Amino acid sequence: MTTLTDPPKEQFRLSMLLYDTRYRSATIQVIALFGFMLLAAWIISNTIQNLEALGKPVEFGFFGEPASYDINQRLLEYSSRDSHLRAAFIGLLNTLVVAVLGCITATIVGVFVGVLRLSNNWLIARIMTVYVEMFRNVPVLLWIVLAMAILIEGLPAPNAFRGENPTATMDLFNSVAVTNRGVYIPEFLFTRSLGDIHFFGASSIRFDVSLDLLAFLIVLGGSIFAMRKVSANAAAKQEATGDRPTIWYIQLGILFVPMIVLMTALGLHLGYPELKGFNFKGGTHMRNSLIALWLALSLYTAAFIAEIVRAGILAISKGQTEAASALGLRSGRTMRLVILPQALRVIIPPMISNYLNLTKNSSLAIAVGYMDITGTLGGITMNQTGRELECVLLLMLVYLAISLSISGVMNWYNNSVKLVER
Amino acid sequence: MKKSVILGAATIAGLAAGAAMAGTVDDVKARGKLNCGVTTGLVGFAAPDANGEWKGFDVAVCRAVAAAVLGDASAVEFVPTTGKTRFTALASGEIDMLARNTTWTFSRDVDLKFEFVGVNYYDGQGFMVPKALGVSSAKELDGATVCIQTGTTTELNLADFFRSNNISYEPVPIETNAEAQQQYLAGACDVYTTDASGLAATRATFENPGDHVLLPEIISKEPLGPLVRHGDHEWGDVVRWTLNAMVSAEELGVTSANIDEMSAGTDNPEVNRLLGSEGTLGEMLGLDAQWAMRAIKAGGNYGEVFAQNIGEETPIGLARGLNAQWTDGGLLYSPPFR
Ligand SMILES: N[C@@H](CCC(=O)N[C@@H](CS)C(=O)NCC(=O)O)C(=O)O
């Protein structure tokens, strides 16, 4: 038998929800949440009712109807008979193209400018400062429009390449045509192509994957894997014997020989642009709307990235540089091997938000007629069908998904370079 | 973040609520100003002149309505709209009426919930190319780069035309006429396509209009007319009959020169009913007896407005063609004022 009794268990009374500090904050939060949901529900039902009264009930059936308009830049096949959903998908790919190109270019330019801004060379440092201030302080829309105006007004029309005495000629041994409709560059063609595999049958998100590309990636991956193996072997040998075997020619061989064999097997050759009829035909056409948008977005975002990089570098204490110098590292290597890897930890998080900004800013594409998802789904489709609510909701969802994916990937990368503390 | 979502949703809800509202006539009267949606600038149809005053064929319709309702042809707030923004502007109530080279189509009327009150210009889509290109038919345009304004019927017709003729093209979508003109002149596109009237108007502003030709093909029907929101029939009637008054005035021989004299009373009862010396048409419309007289006086009858802004005497030089009175073999046919 126990002689000790538990302290009397406190009875829960309703009033405690309000007067007991242990429960009060929870009560308030629940009430606030409830109120917020009520408000949201009211707004949604009100919108739906009013749209109903207008005779425009919310429904998504129109996405299956033929879009009836053409899109100039399409990575997949598309015709005006395809559905609005297909048009949105083509637009989405265009958004991704400019976002990826933009993020890569912005990062490269940004890192260079950020590092050079700290240069001891007065002139270079000043020029970089001017660059950063100029791009950071003018709205990106203006840069986009300016870039487009320069491309249109400054470059020759395809017409100028014609005739006996053309006023314009192609560059790089007649392989690149720079016109005011875009830049035409040679494209890779295969005489013995492996063909494509088709996904998703005839649906709106159907796409093809080129087996040639797949083969290229597999061979490249294999080569890189083998190169790593060889280099690890060399390192092991160095550990054991103190001698590092010369492996650079083996490495080069591993990288290039399988690739050359594959490319010869596929019959790789270049397709050059040629002036035919009204326009250049053949080659890859990079429209000036893409170039203008890409340039303006990357240069603009690079200015922000440069500042982040500079801040990251300055955050590493001077002692690190001095220690590296004491070990005999030259300044370039100090930067590459000592400072940047540490600075990355400071740099990555704000970098994520710049990538997100660039991606969202790409919706300004419409200013130069680049057919991204805002131009297709949020532009022509919305305009021709009058389904504003549906289109905008879907558009928001798409940008949300893109942004969350970018954050996800970048956070994963951030975690992998993060300082592992013991 | 949460706040902006609420505000955004509230705006959409507000828009939806606002659009269902009726009583535009009273709104306009209370405001003392008519909000009229026009182009961002298409000389001859709607564009500000050197003094910043809006002039043009579509502008004249706005002014006539303002004169009829408010008694003052200058009581108009012109709201420039692009092909894409025009319908949102009208649906949300930002403008009371739209007079912007807008084609009357089934889906705009039925699905987008607008009411076209009539046609003030019977048009069709054409192509303009530089003469130097040496093209004489639109069928020769295989592979050409074509400038088009987005949010228009133009881009849909274009896709259909090239598809049905089995030829390819490269569309360059553009927001406004001014930008399209710039790209076309810079040679960034080979062809500019839009309503033939718009092409003529655009060409007239070129330095050397003679260097550009309109191709013979007209690939669509584009009945252009003013429109209002669906559901407010009183307001729709006012705009419809103001337009009809301008057309009827020409048919009945009422001009800005003789209107003062005629409004005192004539031998023709229809003229008297139109100008308010007989009957109560104005009252039925919720306006006064002189509404039509003021509307016609604002810029003249349909024929005068046409001749002044886009007619053969102007640089734009459009012939009446389909837009002649039915008595002259055209399509203009106002229902009777009775
Ligand atoms: N009629 C067609 C096209 C209307 C249109 O956009 N027209 C052009 C040229 S005729 C225009 O008015 N542009 C003036 C502007 O860009 O503001 C439609 O209603 O969709």
CSV table of N, CA, C and O in Angstrom, one decimal, chain B residues 64-160:
chain,number,residue,atom,x,y,z
B,64,ALA,N,-19.4,62.6,-78.8
B,64,ALA,CA,-20.8,62.7,-79.1
B,64,ALA,C,-21.6,62.2,-77.9
B,64,ALA,O,-22.6,62.8,-77.5
B,65,VAL,N,-21.2,61.1,-77.3
B,65,VAL,CA,-21.9,60.5,-76.1
B,65,VAL,C,-21.8,61.5,-74.9
B,65,VAL,O,-22.9,61.8,-74.3
B,66,ALA,N,-20.7,62.1,-74.7
B,66,ALA,CA,-20.5,63.1,-73.6
B,66,ALA,C,-21.4,64.3,-73.9
B,66,ALA,O,-22.1,64.8,-73.0
B,67,ALA,N,-21.5,64.7,-75.1
B,67,ALA,CA,-22.4,65.8,-75.5
B,67,ALA,C,-23.8,65.5,-75.2
B,67,ALA,O,-24.6,66.3,-74.7
B,68,ALA,N,-24.2,64.3,-75.6
B,68,ALA,CA,-25.6,63.9,-75.4
B,68,ALA,C,-26.0,63.8,-74.0
B,68,ALA,O,-27.0,64.3,-73.5
B,69,VAL,N,-25.1,63.2,-73.2
B,69,VAL,CA,-25.5,62.9,-71.8
B,69,VAL,C,-25.2,64.1,-70.9
B,69,VAL,O,-26.0,64.5,-70.0
B,70,LEU,N,-24.0,64.8,-71.1
B,70,LEU,CA,-23.6,65.8,-70.2
B,70,LEU,C,-23.7,67.2,-70.8
B,70,LEU,O,-23.5,68.2,-70.1
B,71,GLY,N,-24.0,67.3,-72.1
B,71,GLY,CA,-24.1,68.6,-72.7
B,71,GLY,C,-22.8,69.2,-73.0
B,71,GLY,O,-22.7,70.4,-73.2
B,72,ASP,N,-21.7,68.5,-72.8
B,72,ASP,CA,-20.4,69.1,-73.0
B,72,ASP,C,-19.5,68.1,-73.7
B,72,ASP,O,-19.1,67.1,-73.1
B,73,ALA,N,-19.1,68.4,-75.0
B,73,ALA,CA,-18.3,67.4,-75.7
B,73,ALA,C,-16.9,67.3,-75.2
B,73,ALA,O,-16.2,66.4,-75.6
B,74,SER,N,-16.5,68.2,-74.3
B,74,SER,CA,-15.1,68.1,-73.8
B,74,SER,C,-15.1,67.5,-72.4
B,74,SER,O,-14.0,67.3,-71.9
B,75,ALA,N,-16.3,67.1,-71.9
B,75,ALA,CA,-16.3,66.4,-70.6
B,75,ALA,C,-16.0,64.9,-70.7
B,75,ALA,O,-16.7,64.1,-70.3
B,76,VAL,N,-14.8,64.7,-71.3
B,76,VAL,CA,-14.5,63.3,-71.5
B,76,VAL,C,-13.1,63.0,-70.9
B,76,VAL,O,-12.2,63.8,-71.1
B,77,GLU,N,-12.9,62.0,-70.2
B,77,GLU,CA,-11.6,61.6,-69.7
B,77,GLU,C,-11.2,60.4,-70.6
B,77,GLU,O,-11.8,59.4,-70.5
B,78,PHE,N,-10.2,60.7,-71.4
B,78,PHE,CA,-9.8,59.6,-72.4
B,78,PHE,C,-8.8,58.7,-71.6
B,78,PHE,O,-7.8,59.1,-71.1
B,79,VAL,N,-9.1,57.4,-71.7
B,79,VAL,CA,-8.2,56.4,-71.0
B,79,VAL,C,-7.6,55.6,-72.1
B,79,VAL,O,-8.2,54.8,-72.7
B,80,PRO,N,-6.3,55.7,-72.3
B,80,PRO,CA,-5.6,54.9,-73.3
B,80,PRO,C,-5.5,53.5,-72.8
B,80,PRO,O,-5.2,53.2,-71.7
B,81,THR,N,-5.9,52.6,-73.7
B,81,THR,CA,-5.9,51.1,-73.4
B,81,THR,C,-5.1,50.4,-74.5
B,81,THR,O,-5.2,50.8,-75.7
B,82,THR,N,-4.5,49.3,-74.2
B,82,THR,CA,-3.9,48.5,-75.2
B,82,THR,C,-4.8,47.3,-75.5
B,82,THR,O,-5.9,47.2,-74.9
B,83,GLY,N,-4.5,46.6,-76.5
B,83,GLY,CA,-5.3,45.5,-76.9
B,83,GLY,C,-5.6,44.5,-75.7
B,83,GLY,O,-6.7,43.9,-75.6
B,84,LYS,N,-4.6,44.4,-74.9
B,84,LYS,CA,-4.8,43.5,-73.7
B,84,LYS,C,-5.5,44.1,-72.6
B,84,LYS,O,-6.2,43.4,-71.8
B,85,THR,N,-5.3,45.4,-72.3
B,85,THR,CA,-5.9,46.0,-71.1
B,85,THR,C,-7.4,46.5,-71.3
B,85,THR,O,-8.1,46.7,-70.3
B,86,ARG,N,-7.8,46.6,-72.6
B,86,ARG,CA,-9.1,47.3,-72.8
B,86,ARG,C,-10.2,46.6,-72.1
B,86,ARG,O,-11.1,47.3,-71.6
B,87,PHE,N,-10.3,45.3,-72.2
B,87,PHE,CA,-11.5,44.6,-71.7
B,87,PHE,C,-11.5,44.6,-70.2
B,87,PHE,O,-12.6,44.7,-69.6
B,88,THR,N,-10.4,44.4,-69.6
B,88,THR,CA,-10.3,44.5,-68.1
B,88,THR,C,-10.8,45.9,-67.7
B,88,THR,O,-11.5,46.1,-66.7
B,89,ALA,N,-10.3,46.9,-68.4
B,89,ALA,CA,-10.7,48.3,-68.0
B,89,ALA,C,-12.2,48.5,-68.1
B,89,ALA,O,-12.8,49.1,-67.2
B,90,LEU,N,-12.8,47.9,-69.1
B,90,LEU,CA,-14.2,48.1,-69.2
B,90,LEU,C,-15.0,47.2,-68.2
B,90,LEU,O,-15.9,47.7,-67.5
B,91,ALA,N,-14.6,46.0,-68.0
B,91,ALA,CA,-15.3,45.1,-67.1
B,91,ALA,C,-15.2,45.6,-65.7
B,91,ALA,O,-16.1,45.4,-64.9
B,92,SER,N,-14.0,46.2,-65.3
B,92,SER,CA,-13.9,46.6,-63.9
B,92,SER,C,-14.6,47.9,-63.7
B,92,SER,O,-14.6,48.4,-62.5
B,93,GLY,N,-15.1,48.6,-64.7
B,93,GLY,CA,-15.7,49.9,-64.4
B,93,GLY,C,-14.8,51.1,-64.5
B,93,GLY,O,-15.2,52.2,-64.2
B,94,GLU,N,-13.6,50.8,-64.8
B,94,GLU,CA,-12.6,52.0,-64.9
B,94,GLU,C,-13.1,52.9,-66.1
B,94,GLU,O,-12.9,54.1,-66.0
B,95,ILE,N,-13.6,52.3,-67.1
B,95,ILE,CA,-14.2,53.2,-68.2
B,95,ILE,C,-15.6,52.8,-68.4
B,95,ILE,O,-16.1,51.7,-68.0
B,96,ASP,N,-16.4,53.8,-68.9
B,96,ASP,CA,-17.8,53.6,-69.1
B,96,ASP,C,-18.1,53.0,-70.4
B,96,ASP,O,-19.1,52.3,-70.6
B,97,MET,N,-17.3,53.3,-71.4
B,97,MET,CA,-17.4,52.7,-72.7
B,97,MET,C,-16.1,52.6,-73.4
B,97,MET,O,-15.1,53.3,-73.0
B,98,LEU,N,-16.0,51.7,-74.4
B,98,LEU,CA,-14.8,51.5,-75.1
B,98,LEU,C,-15.0,51.8,-76.5
B,98,LEU,O,-15.9,51.3,-77.2
B,99,ALA,N,-14.2,52.7,-77.1
B,99,ALA,CA,-14.2,53.0,-78.5
B,99,ALA,C,-12.8,52.9,-79.0
B,99,ALA,O,-12.1,53.9,-79.0
B,100,ARG,N,-12.4,51.7,-79.3
B,100,ARG,CA,-11.0,51.4,-79.6
B,100,ARG,C,-10.8,50.4,-80.7
B,100,ARG,O,-10.3,49.3,-80.5
B,101,ASN,N,-11.2,50.7,-81.9
B,101,ASN,CA,-11.0,49.8,-83.1
B,101,ASN,C,-11.3,48.3,-82.6
B,101,ASN,O,-10.5,47.4,-83.0
B,102,THR,N,-12.4,48.1,-81.9
B,102,THR,CA,-12.6,46.8,-81.4
B,102,THR,C,-13.6,46.0,-82.2
B,102,THR,O,-14.7,46.5,-82.5
B,103,THR,N,-13.1,44.8,-82.6
B,103,THR,CA,-13.9,44.0,-83.4
B,103,THR,C,-15.1,43.3,-82.6
B,103,THR,O,-14.8,42.8,-81.5
B,104,TRP,N,-16.2,43.3,-83.2
B,104,TRP,CA,-17.4,42.7,-82.6
B,104,TRP,C,-17.3,41.2,-82.9
B,104,TRP,O,-17.4,40.8,-84.1
B,105,THR,N,-17.1,40.4,-81.9
B,105,THR,CA,-17.1,38.9,-82.2
B,105,THR,C,-18.0,38.2,-81.2
B,105,THR,O,-18.4,38.8,-80.2
B,106,PHE,N,-18.4,37.0,-81.6
B,106,PHE,CA,-19.3,36.3,-80.8
B,106,PHE,C,-18.8,36.1,-79.3
B,106,PHE,O,-19.5,36.4,-78.4
B,107,SER,N,-17.5,35.7,-79.2
B,107,SER,CA,-17.1,35.4,-77.8
B,107,SER,C,-16.9,36.7,-77.0
B,107,SER,O,-17.2,36.7,-75.8
B,108,ARG,N,-16.6,37.8,-77.6
B,108,ARG,CA,-16.5,39.0,-76.8
B,108,ARG,C,-17.9,39.4,-76.4
B,108,ARG,O,-18.1,39.9,-75.3
B,109,ASP,N,-18.8,39.2,-77.2
B,109,ASP,CA,-20.2,39.6,-76.9
B,109,ASP,C,-20.8,38.7,-75.9
B,109,ASP,O,-21.4,39.1,-74.9
B,110,VAL,N,-20.7,37.4,-76.1
B,110,VAL,CA,-21.4,36.4,-75.3
B,110,VAL,C,-20.6,35.9,-74.1
B,110,VAL,O,-21.1,35.9,-73.0
B,111,ASP,N,-19.3,35.6,-74.4
B,111,ASP,CA,-18.6,35.0,-73.3
B,111,ASP,C,-17.9,36.1,-72.4
B,111,ASP,O,-17.9,35.9,-71.2
B,112,LEU,N,-17.3,37.1,-73.0
B,112,LEU,CA,-16.7,38.1,-72.2
B,112,LEU,C,-17.7,39.1,-71.6
B,112,LEU,O,-17.4,40.0,-70.9
B,113,LYS,N,-19.0,38.9,-72.0
B,113,LYS,CA,-20.1,39.7,-71.4
B,113,LYS,C,-19.9,41.2,-71.7
B,113,LYS,O,-19.9,42.0,-70.8
B,114,PHE,N,-19.8,41.5,-73.0
B,114,PHE,CA,-19.9,42.9,-73.4
B,114,PHE,C,-21.0,43.1,-74.3
B,114,PHE,O,-21.6,42.2,-74.8
B,115,GLU,N,-21.4,44.4,-74.5
B,115,GLU,CA,-22.5,44.7,-75.4
B,115,GLU,C,-22.0,45.6,-76.5
B,115,GLU,O,-21.6,46.7,-76.2
B,116,PHE,N,-21.9,45.1,-77.7
B,116,PHE,CA,-21.5,46.0,-78.8
B,116,PHE,C,-22.7,46.8,-79.3
B,116,PHE,O,-23.7,46.2,-79.5
B,117,VAL,N,-22.6,48.1,-79.3
B,117,VAL,CA,-23.8,48.9,-79.6
B,117,VAL,C,-24.0,49.1,-81.0
B,117,VAL,O,-25.0,49.7,-81.5
B,118,GLY,N,-23.0,48.7,-81.9
B,118,GLY,CA,-23.2,49.0,-83.3
B,118,GLY,C,-21.8,48.9,-83.9
B,118,GLY,O,-20.8,48.5,-83.3
B,119,VAL,N,-21.8,49.3,-85.2
B,119,VAL,CA,-20.5,49.2,-85.9
B,119,VAL,C,-20.2,50.7,-86.4
B,119,VAL,O,-21.1,51.2,-87.1
B,120,ASN,N,-19.1,51.2,-86.1
B,120,ASN,CA,-18.8,52.5,-86.7
B,120,ASN,C,-17.7,52.4,-87.8
B,120,ASN,O,-17.5,53.4,-88.5
B,121,TYR,N,-17.2,51.2,-88.0
B,121,TYR,CA,-16.3,51.1,-89.1
B,121,TYR,C,-16.2,49.6,-89.5
B,121,TYR,O,-15.8,48.8,-88.7
B,122,TYR,N,-16.7,49.3,-90.8
B,122,TYR,CA,-16.6,47.9,-91.3
B,122,TYR,C,-15.2,47.8,-91.9
B,122,TYR,O,-14.8,48.5,-92.8
B,123,ASP,N,-14.4,46.8,-91.3
B,123,ASP,CA,-13.0,46.7,-91.7
B,123,ASP,C,-12.7,45.3,-91.9
B,123,ASP,O,-13.5,44.4,-91.8
B,124,GLY,N,-11.4,45.0,-92.2
B,124,GLY,CA,-10.9,43.7,-92.4
B,124,GLY,C,-9.4,43.7,-92.2
B,124,GLY,O,-8.8,44.8,-92.3
B,125,GLN,N,-8.8,42.6,-91.9
B,125,GLN,CA,-7.4,42.6,-91.6
B,125,GLN,C,-6.6,42.5,-92.9
B,125,GLN,O,-6.8,41.7,-93.8
B,126,GLY,N,-5.6,43.4,-92.9
B,126,GLY,CA,-4.7,43.5,-94.1
B,126,GLY,C,-3.2,43.3,-93.8
B,126,GLY,O,-2.9,43.1,-92.6
B,127,PHE,N,-2.4,43.4,-94.7
B,127,PHE,CA,-0.9,43.3,-94.5
B,127,PHE,C,-0.2,44.5,-95.2
B,127,PHE,O,-0.6,44.9,-96.3
B,128,MET,N,0.8,45.0,-94.5
B,128,MET,CA,1.6,46.1,-95.1
B,128,MET,C,3.0,45.6,-95.2
B,128,MET,O,3.5,45.0,-94.2
B,129,VAL,N,3.6,45.8,-96.3
B,129,VAL,CA,5.0,45.4,-96.5
B,129,VAL,C,5.8,46.6,-97.1
B,129,VAL,O,5.2,47.4,-97.8
B,130,PRO,N,7.1,46.6,-96.9
B,130,PRO,CA,7.9,47.6,-97.7
B,130,PRO,C,7.8,47.3,-99.2
B,130,PRO,O,7.9,46.1,-99.5
B,131,LYS,N,7.7,48.3,-100.0
B,131,LYS,CA,7.7,48.1,-101.4
B,131,LYS,C,8.9,47.3,-101.9
B,131,LYS,O,8.9,46.5,-102.7
B,132,ALA,N,10.1,47.6,-101.3
B,132,ALA,CA,11.3,47.1,-101.7
B,132,ALA,C,11.4,45.5,-101.6
B,132,ALA,O,12.2,44.9,-102.2
B,133,LEU,N,10.5,45.0,-100.8
B,133,LEU,CA,10.4,43.6,-100.5
B,133,LEU,C,9.9,42.9,-101.8
B,133,LEU,O,10.2,41.7,-102.0
B,134,GLY,N,9.2,43.6,-102.6
B,134,GLY,CA,8.8,43.0,-103.9
B,134,GLY,C,7.7,41.9,-103.8
B,134,GLY,O,7.6,41.0,-104.6
B,135,VAL,N,6.9,42.0,-102.7
B,135,VAL,CA,5.9,41.0,-102.5
B,135,VAL,C,4.6,41.6,-103.0
B,135,VAL,O,4.3,42.8,-102.8
B,136,SER,N,3.8,40.8,-103.7
B,136,SER,CA,2.5,41.4,-104.2
B,136,SER,C,1.3,40.6,-103.7
B,136,SER,O,0.2,41.0,-104.0
B,137,SER,N,1.5,39.5,-103.0
B,137,SER,CA,0.4,38.8,-102.4
B,137,SER,C,0.8,38.2,-101.1
B,137,SER,O,1.9,37.8,-100.8
B,138,ALA,N,-0.2,38.2,-100.2
B,138,ALA,CA,0.1,37.6,-98.8
B,138,ALA,C,0.5,36.2,-98.9
B,138,ALA,O,1.1,35.7,-98.0
B,139,LYS,N,0.1,35.5,-100.0
B,139,LYS,CA,0.4,34.1,-100.1
B,139,LYS,C,1.9,33.9,-100.3
B,139,LYS,O,2.4,32.8,-100.2
B,140,GLU,N,2.6,35.0,-100.7
B,140,GLU,CA,4.0,34.9,-100.9
B,140,GLU,C,4.8,35.0,-99.7
B,140,GLU,O,6.1,35.1,-99.7
B,141,LEU,N,4.2,35.2,-98.5
B,141,LEU,CA,4.8,35.5,-97.3
B,141,LEU,C,5.4,34.3,-96.5
B,141,LEU,O,5.7,34.5,-95.4
B,142,ASP,N,5.6,33.2,-97.2
B,142,ASP,CA,6.1,32.0,-96.5
B,142,ASP,C,7.5,32.3,-95.8
B,142,ASP,O,8.4,32.8,-96.5
B,143,GLY,N,7.5,32.1,-94.5
B,143,GLY,CA,8.8,32.3,-93.8
B,143,GLY,C,9.0,33.7,-93.3
B,143,GLY,O,10.0,34.0,-92.7
B,144,ALA,N,8.1,34.6,-93.6
B,144,ALA,CA,8.3,36.0,-93.2
B,144,ALA,C,8.1,36.2,-91.7
B,144,ALA,O,7.4,35.4,-91.0
B,145,THR,N,8.7,37.3,-91.2
B,145,THR,CA,8.5,37.7,-89.8
B,145,THR,C,7.4,38.7,-89.7
B,145,THR,O,7.5,39.7,-90.5
B,146,VAL,N,6.4,38.5,-88.9
B,146,VAL,CA,5.2,39.3,-88.9
B,146,VAL,C,5.0,40.0,-87.6
B,146,VAL,O,5.0,39.3,-86.5
B,147,CYS,N,4.9,41.3,-87.6
B,147,CYS,CA,4.6,42.0,-86.3
B,147,CYS,C,3.1,42.0,-86.1
B,147,CYS,O,2.3,42.4,-87.0
B,148,ILE,N,2.7,41.6,-84.9
B,148,ILE,CA,1.2,41.7,-84.6
B,148,ILE,C,1.0,42.3,-83.2
B,148,ILE,O,1.9,42.2,-82.3
B,149,GLN,N,-0.1,42.9,-83.0
B,149,GLN,CA,-0.5,43.4,-81.6
B,149,GLN,C,-1.1,42.2,-80.9
B,149,GLN,O,-2.0,41.6,-81.4
B,150,THR,N,-0.7,42.0,-79.6
B,150,THR,CA,-1.3,40.9,-78.9
B,150,THR,C,-2.6,41.3,-78.3
B,150,THR,O,-2.9,42.5,-78.1
B,151,GLY,N,-3.4,40.3,-78.0
B,151,GLY,CA,-4.7,40.6,-77.4
B,151,GLY,C,-5.7,41.0,-78.4
B,151,GLY,O,-6.7,41.6,-78.1
B,152,THR,N,-5.4,40.7,-79.7
B,152,THR,CA,-6.3,41.2,-80.7
B,152,THR,C,-6.9,40.0,-81.5
B,152,THR,O,-6.4,38.9,-81.4
B,153,THR,N,-7.9,40.3,-82.3
B,153,THR,CA,-8.4,39.2,-83.2
B,153,THR,C,-7.3,39.0,-84.3
B,153,THR,O,-7.3,37.9,-84.9
B,154,THR,N,-6.5,40.0,-84.5
B,154,THR,CA,-5.4,39.9,-85.5
B,154,THR,C,-4.6,38.7,-85.4
B,154,THR,O,-4.3,38.0,-86.3
B,155,GLU,N,-4.1,38.4,-84.1
B,155,GLU,CA,-3.2,37.3,-83.9
B,155,GLU,C,-3.9,35.9,-84.2
B,155,GLU,O,-3.3,35.0,-84.6
B,156,LEU,N,-5.2,35.9,-84.0
B,156,LEU,CA,-6.0,34.7,-84.2
B,156,LEU,C,-6.2,34.5,-85.7
B,156,LEU,O,-6.0,33.4,-86.3
B,157,ASN,N,-6.6,35.6,-86.4
B,157,ASN,CA,-6.8,35.5,-87.9
B,157,ASN,C,-5.5,35.1,-88.6
B,157,ASN,O,-5.5,34.3,-89.5
B,158,LEU,N,-4.4,35.7,-88.1
B,158,LEU,CA,-3.1,35.4,-88.7
B,158,LEU,C,-2.8,33.9,-88.7
B,158,LEU,O,-2.4,33.3,-89.7
B,159,ALA,N,-2.9,33.4,-87.5
B,159,ALA,CA,-2.6,31.9,-87.3
B,159,ALA,C,-3.5,31.1,-88.2
B,159,ALA,O,-3.0,30.2,-88.9
B,160,ASP,N,-4.8,31.5,-88.3
B,160,ASP,CA,-5.7,30.7,-89.2
B,160,ASP,C,-5.3,30.9,-90.7
B,160,ASP,O,-5.2,29.9,-91.4
